[in-house]
Amino acid sequence: MDDKKNGQAPSTTDRPIIEIIGMHKWYGEFHVLSDINLKVQEKERIVICGPSGSGKSTLIRCINRLEEHQRGRIIVDGIELTNDVKNIEKVRAEVGMVFQHFNLFPHLTIVENLTLGPIWVRKMPRKEAEEAAMKYLEKVKIAEQAKKFPGQLSGGQQQRVAIARSLCMSPRVMLFDEPTSALDPEMIKEVLDVMIDLAREGMTMLVVTHEMGFAKSVADRVMFMDEGQIVEENNPNDFFDNPQHERTKLFLSQIL
Amino acid sequence: MSQSNPVKAREHLKPPVTEVGVLGWIHQNLFNNWFNSLLTLLALYGLFVTIPPMFKWAFVDSLWFSGPEACREIDGACWSIIPSNARFIFLGFYPEDQQWRPLIAMILLFVLVFYTQNRKSWNRALFPIWVCGLFVMGWLMHGGLGLPVVETAKWSGLPLTLILALFGMVGAYPLGVLLALGRRSKLPVIHSLSVVYIELIRGVPLISMLFMSSIMFPLFLPEGVTFDKVLRAQVAIILFTAAYIAEVVRGGLQAIPKGQYEAADSLGLKYGQAMRLIILPQALKIVIPPSVGILISAFKDTSLVVIIALYDVLKTTKVTLSNPEWMGYSSEAYLFLAVLYFIFCYAMSSYSRKLEKALHTGH
Amino acid sequence: MSSAVPFWRDPRKRAIVFQILVLLLVFSTVYVLFSNTQANLRRQSIATGFGFLKVESGFEIGESVIEYSSADTYGRALLVGALNTIKVSFIGIVLMIILGVFVGIARLSRNWLVSRLAGIFIEVMQNIPVLLQLFFWYAIFYEAFPAPRQALNPLPGIFLCNRGLIMAVPAKHPAHLPMLISLAVAALLWWLLARWAKKIQDRTGRIFPVVRTGLGLCLLFPALVWLAYGAPKAMDVPVLQGFNFGGGVTVSPEFSALLIGLVLYTSAFVAEIVRAGIQAVTRGQIEAAMSIGLRPGQVLHLVVLPQALRVIIPPLTSQMLNLTKNSSLAIAIGYADFVSVANTTINQTGQAIEGVALIMAVYLCFSLSTSAFMNWYNKKTALVER
């Protein structure tokens, strides 16, 4: 299952595609993210794990500005995230997000869900958008459901559509917020398979998940977060076999 | 590529000062962007322009317990119209020496309601308690059995409002449940009759029902039989409210999973037993919150009997205003009534919201 | 081996017998009531049938959309009443929707002050009976507002007194009809423009600013027509003549009080409906839309509104119906709506049954057509699920 290094070594020479410097975030008085420093290179696959409440979802939601940080800097593909609306829009067009609860638009067909972004944000002609959409639907192996509505699909099917929807915007980075946590066990594999294919093709991915098998097979780095800080990060082998920190050891003993 | 942060003892950094505390609250809730700031300023200006003059009129320049002549001298509100006419506004034409009876009846009603709103009282004893209570209230108002009889024509003011609403609800509920069951029935005759009734009644204004009852009912009766005026209005309110209750109960019946009906059937229960023992207890519990909503509407709707010349608390107020001594103080009188209705209705709707949360049936 | 089931144990036969019994009960009750009624009517020498519709009415009506005098028939009087009901209901519905949407959105505002004020408005208006509110506003007109000679003048050309609201309006001019027609033409062009823009977007991806252009057309066309007629600026200004105003347009206290009361009361319910509709769209939907890169305006019109409207429209049509039904309270403050006129008719002719039947029939028309619309809308927009 060690198929991550087939010539897709993350490039270390160019500027990182995501850079977070000294980032802090508070919810009121609660210090939810503390001194986050992170550099993500293009084509890197990073898995973030940790107990609930550790701030891992909040961290990736800051990257596409679904949450605002109060201190520090976040730079995505050279664009710094501030209150500047133009920058936020540019960043969101380059960063795709897959949610725990899919969030497909129930009033639109599958195809319409996919073409919404390309038509209204990238201003593509409809035909072109639909052709691209069908291509991505085939990629996630769900092309036959194109004309159906989200309510008619199972959870696993919906999540695969959600991944295709993000891919239609041709993002440079994909964020995954616990993509399989809301799925029944028999559907988790179909979604993970899609994510593994994506990783093999060289997509830069940040994945918040508890699926350690996925981490072992695909990730370049595994990060452990606790109480708003990045406690430990390592390549998967060393991370799982040789955790350095007490908290990491405790967490791993609880989930493995 | 390994990296393990010696986790620095987390610096006890404080969040930016504009984010927390009173300043933070003000910043986030009132001024977090230019649009909100503009809104806040506009709203504050609007309040500043309207509240002080109204306050002055209502509290500073006002009189509370004077006679009508003193009121004419001042610019402010003449609240005295209420205390001076309180007996009439609240109890109407009820004979003065017997007015303790409606008073006791109302107190009894409030005690009952207060007792019922506590969910710990919801047990088998509640129903008989209410039946006894209603009988006692009826006896106090009407008389007989030791008390001199006071005919319904003299029932007026707040007791009339409360009675119309209360008995309206009590009478309408069984009828509404029957209609709901009828509408769900597979028997075509029953289903059609129920649907026709419900859609017909829900499609017309209450006032047409009140007209129908006050003008048409006398024609329906054989010669010589008369129909009490208050009873006519009460029947109209019952028939009207029943249609709305029917729809609400129907919603409750639909919410019960099919499995419950099937389980009841497979136990061998007959239709009546299945409904009584299994389905209705669950359905009626679900629809308690919207039923309180209907009660609130019924309470507000009792004011319409003004139009058919019944003396509920709105009509008694109007009559007070037509007294030449107290003419011209409509605002004060209506505002007072508005506060009265508001207190009742707001209490009921707050209770309903609280209940919804507690029963986990809100959405 | 089918043994004949005795009919009193066969559920199907029992059902039939039961229904027959019910029908017999209903019919016999109706028959008894009917014959009683006939006897009573005969005894009191009250006519039956709708012949009275052709009889001269003999009463005046305070305000009317069409020509009417006491020499006209009851039928025409009832028509006047019906038109008055439609007039107040239509204007009331438009205002109630505008106010309700505004207050509903304000209730959701992040601005604490605005949200609280909206909340107070909603609670106060919902919990006070509408009839009481009508009496209050009517009393304001009659007691708080002065006689025409001392009328309040809040804005130039607008007067408030106990005869009502009197406004200056543009004087009748031949330009008005062409202006209206040009507005209709502009609206038609807007619609055509929207269709064309959609085709262009499908083909090339370019987005054309339809709303801005459409609005511009609707403003431009009538303005051009107005200029073409020499820019007539003459206004019909109300002028105090003796004890009252002449000229301008008078909105009666009855109509004003009815409209204000109905709109304020019902808009509180609409506000709650709008709020519930918007809250029904989960945060996740908005986040997903934002993370694809849609702008707030696009999120609103592509993702939030389609879902919110599904939840808003059905109860909204109920409230529209409620406003129409509540307009029947006009009788209590002297506005000549249908119930009011029908009531006078009943009092004069004594034909209560026909009168009440007419009232119910008219309102039933309103409600059944609204129900039909709602059912159609629900079917059309239902979210497709397994």
XYZ file of N, CA, C and O in Angstrom, chain C residues 192-301:
440
model
N -37.562 39.804 -22.250
C -36.895 39.279 -23.447
C -35.379 39.328 -23.268
O -34.654 38.409 -23.647
N -34.907 40.423 -22.685
C -33.479 40.583 -22.445
C -32.952 39.460 -21.572
O -31.880 38.897 -21.833
N -33.737 39.126 -20.533
C -33.295 38.058 -19.631
C -33.148 36.745 -20.386
O -32.187 36.003 -20.193
N -34.105 36.470 -21.260
C -34.017 35.212 -22.014
C -32.814 35.211 -22.952
O -32.078 34.227 -23.059
N -32.596 36.340 -23.623
C -31.465 36.427 -24.536
C -30.150 36.301 -23.781
O -29.238 35.597 -24.210
N -30.062 36.980 -22.628
C -28.827 36.951 -21.851
C -28.501 35.532 -21.403
O -27.339 35.124 -21.364
N -29.540 34.769 -21.064
C -29.303 33.389 -20.628
C -28.707 32.580 -21.774
O -27.780 31.798 -21.578
N -29.236 32.809 -23.001
C -28.706 32.068 -24.143
C -27.251 32.421 -24.369
O -26.416 31.558 -24.635
N -26.959 33.717 -24.266
C -25.573 34.160 -24.474
C -24.664 33.530 -23.428
O -23.565 33.074 -23.742
N -25.145 33.488 -22.197
C -24.306 32.930 -21.136
C -24.049 31.447 -21.388
O -22.951 30.953 -21.183
N -25.095 30.743 -21.836
C -24.903 29.323 -22.127
C -23.868 29.127 -23.222
O -23.058 28.214 -23.178
N -23.934 30.026 -24.207
C -23.056 29.838 -25.351
C -21.631 30.281 -25.083
O -20.671 29.583 -25.398
N -21.465 31.473 -24.494
C -20.104 32.000 -24.376
C -19.628 32.124 -22.941
O -18.471 32.362 -22.696
N -20.499 32.008 -21.987
C -20.079 32.135 -20.602
C -20.108 33.560 -20.082
O -19.985 33.786 -18.887
N -20.297 34.523 -20.996
C -20.291 35.917 -20.514
C -21.608 36.219 -19.826
O -22.671 35.829 -20.287
N -21.505 36.958 -18.716
C -22.701 37.292 -17.952
C -23.106 38.729 -18.255
O -22.295 39.640 -18.124
N -24.360 38.916 -18.665
C -24.841 40.237 -19.015
C -25.612 40.837 -17.839
O -26.408 40.152 -17.222
N -25.367 42.097 -17.500
C -26.080 42.680 -16.343
C -27.539 42.945 -16.664
O -27.933 44.067 -16.994
N -28.357 41.913 -16.511
C -29.761 42.027 -16.917
C -30.548 42.946 -15.993
O -31.315 43.796 -16.429
N -30.336 42.753 -14.662
C -31.170 43.500 -13.721
C -30.950 44.997 -13.865
O -31.892 45.784 -13.955
N -29.673 45.365 -13.934
C -29.372 46.791 -14.032
C -29.968 47.392 -15.309
O -30.604 48.435 -15.314
N -29.779 46.640 -16.422
C -30.286 47.155 -17.694
C -31.810 47.215 -17.668
O -32.413 48.198 -18.096
N -32.441 46.166 -17.139
C -33.900 46.140 -17.101
C -34.460 47.300 -16.297
O -35.388 47.984 -16.726
N -33.868 47.518 -15.122
C -34.324 48.636 -14.291
C -34.145 49.953 -15.033
O -35.019 50.832 -15.013
N -32.975 50.063 -15.679
C -32.716 51.287 -16.421
C -33.767 51.532 -17.487
O -34.284 52.642 -17.646
N -34.136 50.469 -18.209
C -35.171 50.607 -19.243
C -36.494 51.064 -18.634
O -37.163 51.950 -19.167
N -36.845 50.434 -17.490
C -38.139 50.766 -16.872
C -38.179 52.212 -16.414
O -39.249 52.796 -16.279
N -37.017 52.760 -16.096
C -36.998 54.169 -15.714
C -36.928 55.059 -16.961
O -37.543 56.123 -17.025
N -36.159 54.606 -17.948
C -35.884 55.439 -19.109
C -37.100 55.636 -19.997
O -37.439 56.755 -20.376
N -37.777 54.552 -20.353
C -38.879 54.653 -21.314
C -39.963 55.627 -20.878
O -40.326 56.547 -21.617
N -40.533 55.430 -19.658
C -41.558 56.406 -19.246
C -41.017 57.826 -19.200
O -41.712 58.775 -19.537
N -39.730 57.956 -18.797
C -39.151 59.298 -18.722
C -39.110 59.940 -20.101
O -39.416 61.129 -20.268
N -38.730 59.139 -21.119
C -38.681 59.672 -22.477
C -40.059 60.127 -22.937
O -40.218 61.203 -23.517
N -41.067 59.284 -22.670
C -42.430 59.638 -23.075
C -42.852 60.939 -22.393
O -43.447 61.830 -22.989
N -42.495 61.024 -21.130
C -42.857 62.203 -20.355
C -42.248 63.466 -20.975
O -42.898 64.487 -21.133
N -40.953 63.327 -21.352
C -40.289 64.459 -21.981
C -40.956 64.796 -23.304
O -41.161 65.960 -23.643
N -41.304 63.753 -24.041
C -41.892 63.974 -25.364
C -43.182 64.771 -25.273
O -43.545 65.500 -26.182
N -43.904 64.607 -24.160
C -45.144 65.353 -24.009
C -44.919 66.723 -23.406
O -45.867 67.383 -22.996
N -43.678 67.126 -23.343
C -43.404 68.465 -22.828
C -43.189 68.481 -21.338
O -43.315 69.508 -20.695
N -42.848 67.357 -20.759
C -42.527 67.270 -19.334
C -43.596 67.919 -18.461
O -43.320 68.875 -17.730
N -44.821 67.432 -18.503
C -45.893 68.067 -17.723
C -45.634 67.919 -16.234
O -45.436 66.835 -15.736
N -45.611 69.046 -15.539
C -45.315 68.976 -14.109
C -46.500 69.388 -13.266
O -46.388 69.485 -12.054
N -47.645 69.616 -13.896
C -48.782 70.149 -13.142
C -49.242 69.129 -12.115
O -49.420 67.960 -12.413
N -49.425 69.572 -10.905
C -49.904 68.687 -9.842
C -51.294 69.108 -9.419
O -51.640 70.291 -9.459
N -52.077 68.153 -9.024
C -53.408 68.419 -8.494
C -53.250 68.559 -6.996
O -53.202 67.567 -6.271
N -53.122 69.779 -6.544
C -52.773 69.989 -5.140
C -54.035 70.239 -4.327
O -54.883 71.026 -4.733
N -54.163 69.575 -3.217
C -55.340 69.819 -2.381
C -55.266 71.220 -1.768
O -54.220 71.643 -1.295
N -56.390 71.898 -1.824
C -56.448 73.263 -1.318
C -57.611 73.371 -0.358
O -58.696 72.845 -0.611
N -57.377 74.047 0.739
C -58.433 74.179 1.737
C -59.534 75.071 1.201
O -59.318 76.230 0.876
N -60.747 74.500 1.078
C -61.879 75.295 0.606
C -62.949 75.242 1.661
O -63.691 74.283 1.775
N -63.007 76.318 2.467
C -64.036 76.296 3.498
C -63.655 75.334 4.598
O -62.635 75.494 5.258
N -64.468 74.298 4.777
C -64.196 73.397 5.882
C -63.446 72.134 5.475
O -63.158 71.296 6.296
N -63.223 71.999 4.168
C -62.586 70.761 3.748
C -61.620 71.033 2.607
O -61.494 72.146 2.111
N -60.953 70.020 2.189
C -59.998 70.138 1.096
C -60.663 69.846 -0.233
O -61.535 68.990 -0.340
N -60.234 70.591 -1.258
C -60.675 70.249 -2.597
C -59.465 69.859 -3.413
O -58.366 70.356 -3.194
N -59.647 68.991 -4.341
C -58.532 68.586 -5.190
C -57.686 67.535 -4.497
O -57.892 67.167 -3.342
N -56.694 67.069 -5.245
C -55.851 66.027 -4.696
C -56.648 64.738 -4.542
O -57.777 64.615 -4.994
N -56.038 63.780 -3.898
C -56.694 62.484 -3.716
C -56.873 62.267 -2.220
O -55.955 62.497 -1.443
N -58.073 61.859 -1.816
C -58.329 61.631 -0.392
C -58.363 60.139 -0.106
O -59.101 59.404 -0.757
N -57.543 59.742 0.844
C -57.623 58.356 1.296
C -58.374 58.382 2.623
O -57.905 58.969 3.587
N -59.523 57.748 2.654
C -60.403 57.900 3.808
C -59.772 57.326 5.069
O -58.933 56.435 5.004
N -60.187 57.837 6.236
C -59.665 57.289 7.492
C -59.993 55.809 7.622
O -59.189 55.045 8.151
N -61.178 55.434 7.128
C -61.561 54.028 7.237
C -60.578 53.151 6.475
O -60.065 52.163 6.997
N -60.323 53.541 5.215
C -59.408 52.750 4.400
C -58.012 52.750 5.001
O -57.363 51.713 5.105
N -57.554 53.948 5.433
C -56.204 54.041 5.983
C -56.057 53.191 7.224
O -55.101 52.436 7.364
N -57.035 53.324 8.127
C -56.932 52.560 9.376
C -56.952 51.071 9.073
O -56.169 50.298 9.632
N -57.842 50.657 8.180
C -57.931 49.240 7.828
C -56.618 48.757 7.240
O -56.069 47.731 7.629
N -56.081 49.547 6.299
C -54.852 49.134 5.631
C -53.690 49.051 6.614
O -52.976 48.050 6.677
N -53.526 50.108 7.417
C -52.403 50.119 8.363
C -52.514 48.944 9.328
O -51.555 48.193 9.561
N -53.724 48.769 9.917
C -53.900 47.697 10.889
C -53.621 46.333 10.288
O -52.878 45.525 10.842
N -54.228 46.062 9.123
C -54.040 44.753 8.497
C -52.573 44.520 8.156
O -52.031 43.437 8.410
N -51.927 45.535 7.561
C -50.550 45.338 7.115
C -49.634 45.103 8.306
O -48.829 44.177 8.309
N -49.747 45.938 9.345
C -48.861 45.765 10.487
C -49.053 44.392 11.129
O -48.087 43.702 11.445
N -50.309 43.983 11.308
C -50.586 42.698 11.965
C -50.047 41.532 11.157
O -49.300 40.686 11.654
N -50.430 41.465 9.888
C -50.064 40.295 9.098
C -48.577 40.276 8.762
O -47.994 39.199 8.632
N -47.961 41.467 8.623
C -46.548 41.458 8.247
C -45.698 40.837 9.347
O -44.635 40.288 9.074
N -46.172 40.904 10.602
C -45.415 40.269 11.683
C -45.337 38.761 11.443
O -44.301 38.135 11.684
N -46.429 38.178 10.993
C -46.421 36.739 10.712
C -45.559 36.446 9.494
O -44.845 35.439 9.448
N -45.634 37.322 8.491
C -44.812 37.119 7.302
C -43.332 37.186 7.665
O -42.523 36.409 7.158
N -43.003 38.108 8.586
C -41.603 38.237 8.985
C -41.095 36.918 9.567
O -39.983 36.485 9.262
N -41.899 36.274 10.395
C -41.477 35.000 10.979
C -41.321 33.945 9.894
O -40.416 33.113 9.934
N -42.209 33.976 8.920
C -42.129 32.999 7.825
C -40.848 33.204 7.033
O -40.138 32.244 6.710
N -40.531 34.468 6.715
C -39.322 34.755 5.948
C -38.098 34.319 6.740
O -37.183 33.691 6.209
N -38.110 34.622 8.028
C -36.982 34.246 8.866
C -36.803 32.740 8.873
O -35.708 32.223 8.688
N -37.899 31.999 9.049
C -37.803 30.538 9.068
C -37.297 30.020 7.739
O -36.506 29.073 7.686
N -37.747 30.637 6.655
C -37.326 30.184 5.333
C -35.841 30.350 5.124
O -35.154 29.453 4.640
N -35.320 31.513 5.533
C -33.895 31.740 5.342
C -33.084 30.838 6.258
O -32.054 30.288 5.869
N -33.576 30.641 7.487
C -32.827 29.780 8.405
C -32.887 28.325 7.996
O -32.076 27.523 8.444
N -33.875 27.976 7.153
C -33.984 26.580 6.723
C -32.822 26.202 5.822
O -32.529 25.019 5.660
N -32.182 27.184 5.230
C -31.026 26.869 4.396
C -29.825 26.758 5.322
O -29.426 27.715 5.952
N -29.267 25.561 5.412
C -28.234 25.332 6.422
C -26.955 26.085 6.091
O -26.678 26.422 4.943
N -26.202 26.336 7.134
C -24.937 27.034 6.984
C -24.024 26.313 5.995
O -23.300 26.939 5.239
N -24.099 24.986 6.021
C -23.255 24.199 5.127
C -23.475 24.534 3.663
O -22.536 24.563 2.866
N -24.736 24.811 3.300
C -25.029 25.163 1.918
C -24.292 26.438 1.538
O -23.696 26.546 0.466
N -24.365 27.427 2.439
C -23.714 28.703 2.155
C -22.209 28.515 2.082
O -21.538 29.091 1.222
N -21.665 27.695 2.997
C -20.222 27.471 2.986
C -19.787 26.769 1.717
O -18.772 27.106 1.110
N -20.575 25.766 1.301
C -20.211 25.059 0.072
C -20.237 26.025 -1.100
O -19.349 26.013 -1.959
N -21.249 26.870 -1.156
C -21.344 27.821 -2.258
C -20.179 28.798 -2.226
O -19.588 29.120 -3.258
N -19.830 29.261 -1.026
C -18.711 30.201 -0.935
C -17.408 29.525 -1.303
O -16.553 30.127 -1.940
N -17.250 28.256 -0.925
C -15.960 27.634 -1.200
C -15.782 27.290 -2.660
O -14.676 26.998 -3.097
N -16.863 27.330 -3.465
C -16.643 27.197 -4.901
C -16.206 28.545 -5.473
O -15.789 28.637 -6.614
N -16.362 29.603 -4.677
C -15.926 30.900 -5.163
C -17.070 31.809 -5.558
O -16.853 32.886 -6.112
N -18.323 31.419 -5.287
C -19.445 32.285 -5.629
C -19.437 33.514 -4.741
O -19.110 33.445 -3.564
N -19.821 34.652 -5.333
C -19.895 35.877 -4.547
C -21.193 35.898 -3.745
O -22.143 35.198 -4.097
N -21.272 36.731 -2.684
C -22.472 36.751 -1.837
C -23.761 36.918 -2.625
O -24.747 36.229 -2.370
N -23.772 37.820 -3.613
C -24.985 38.003 -4.402
C -25.352 36.738 -5.148
O -26.528 36.354 -5.232
N -24.338 36.042 -5.679
C -24.604 34.807 -6.408
C -25.057 33.705 -5.459
O -25.967 32.934 -5.770
N -24.419 33.647 -4.267
C -24.832 32.647 -3.277
C -26.305 32.838 -2.969
O -27.087 31.890 -2.907
N -26.702 34.100 -2.792
C -28.087 34.391 -2.449
C -29.032 33.922 -3.546
O -29.994 33.199 -3.287
N -28.744 34.296 -4.794
C -29.768 34.030 -5.793
C -29.672 32.643 -6.413
O -30.661 32.133 -6.922
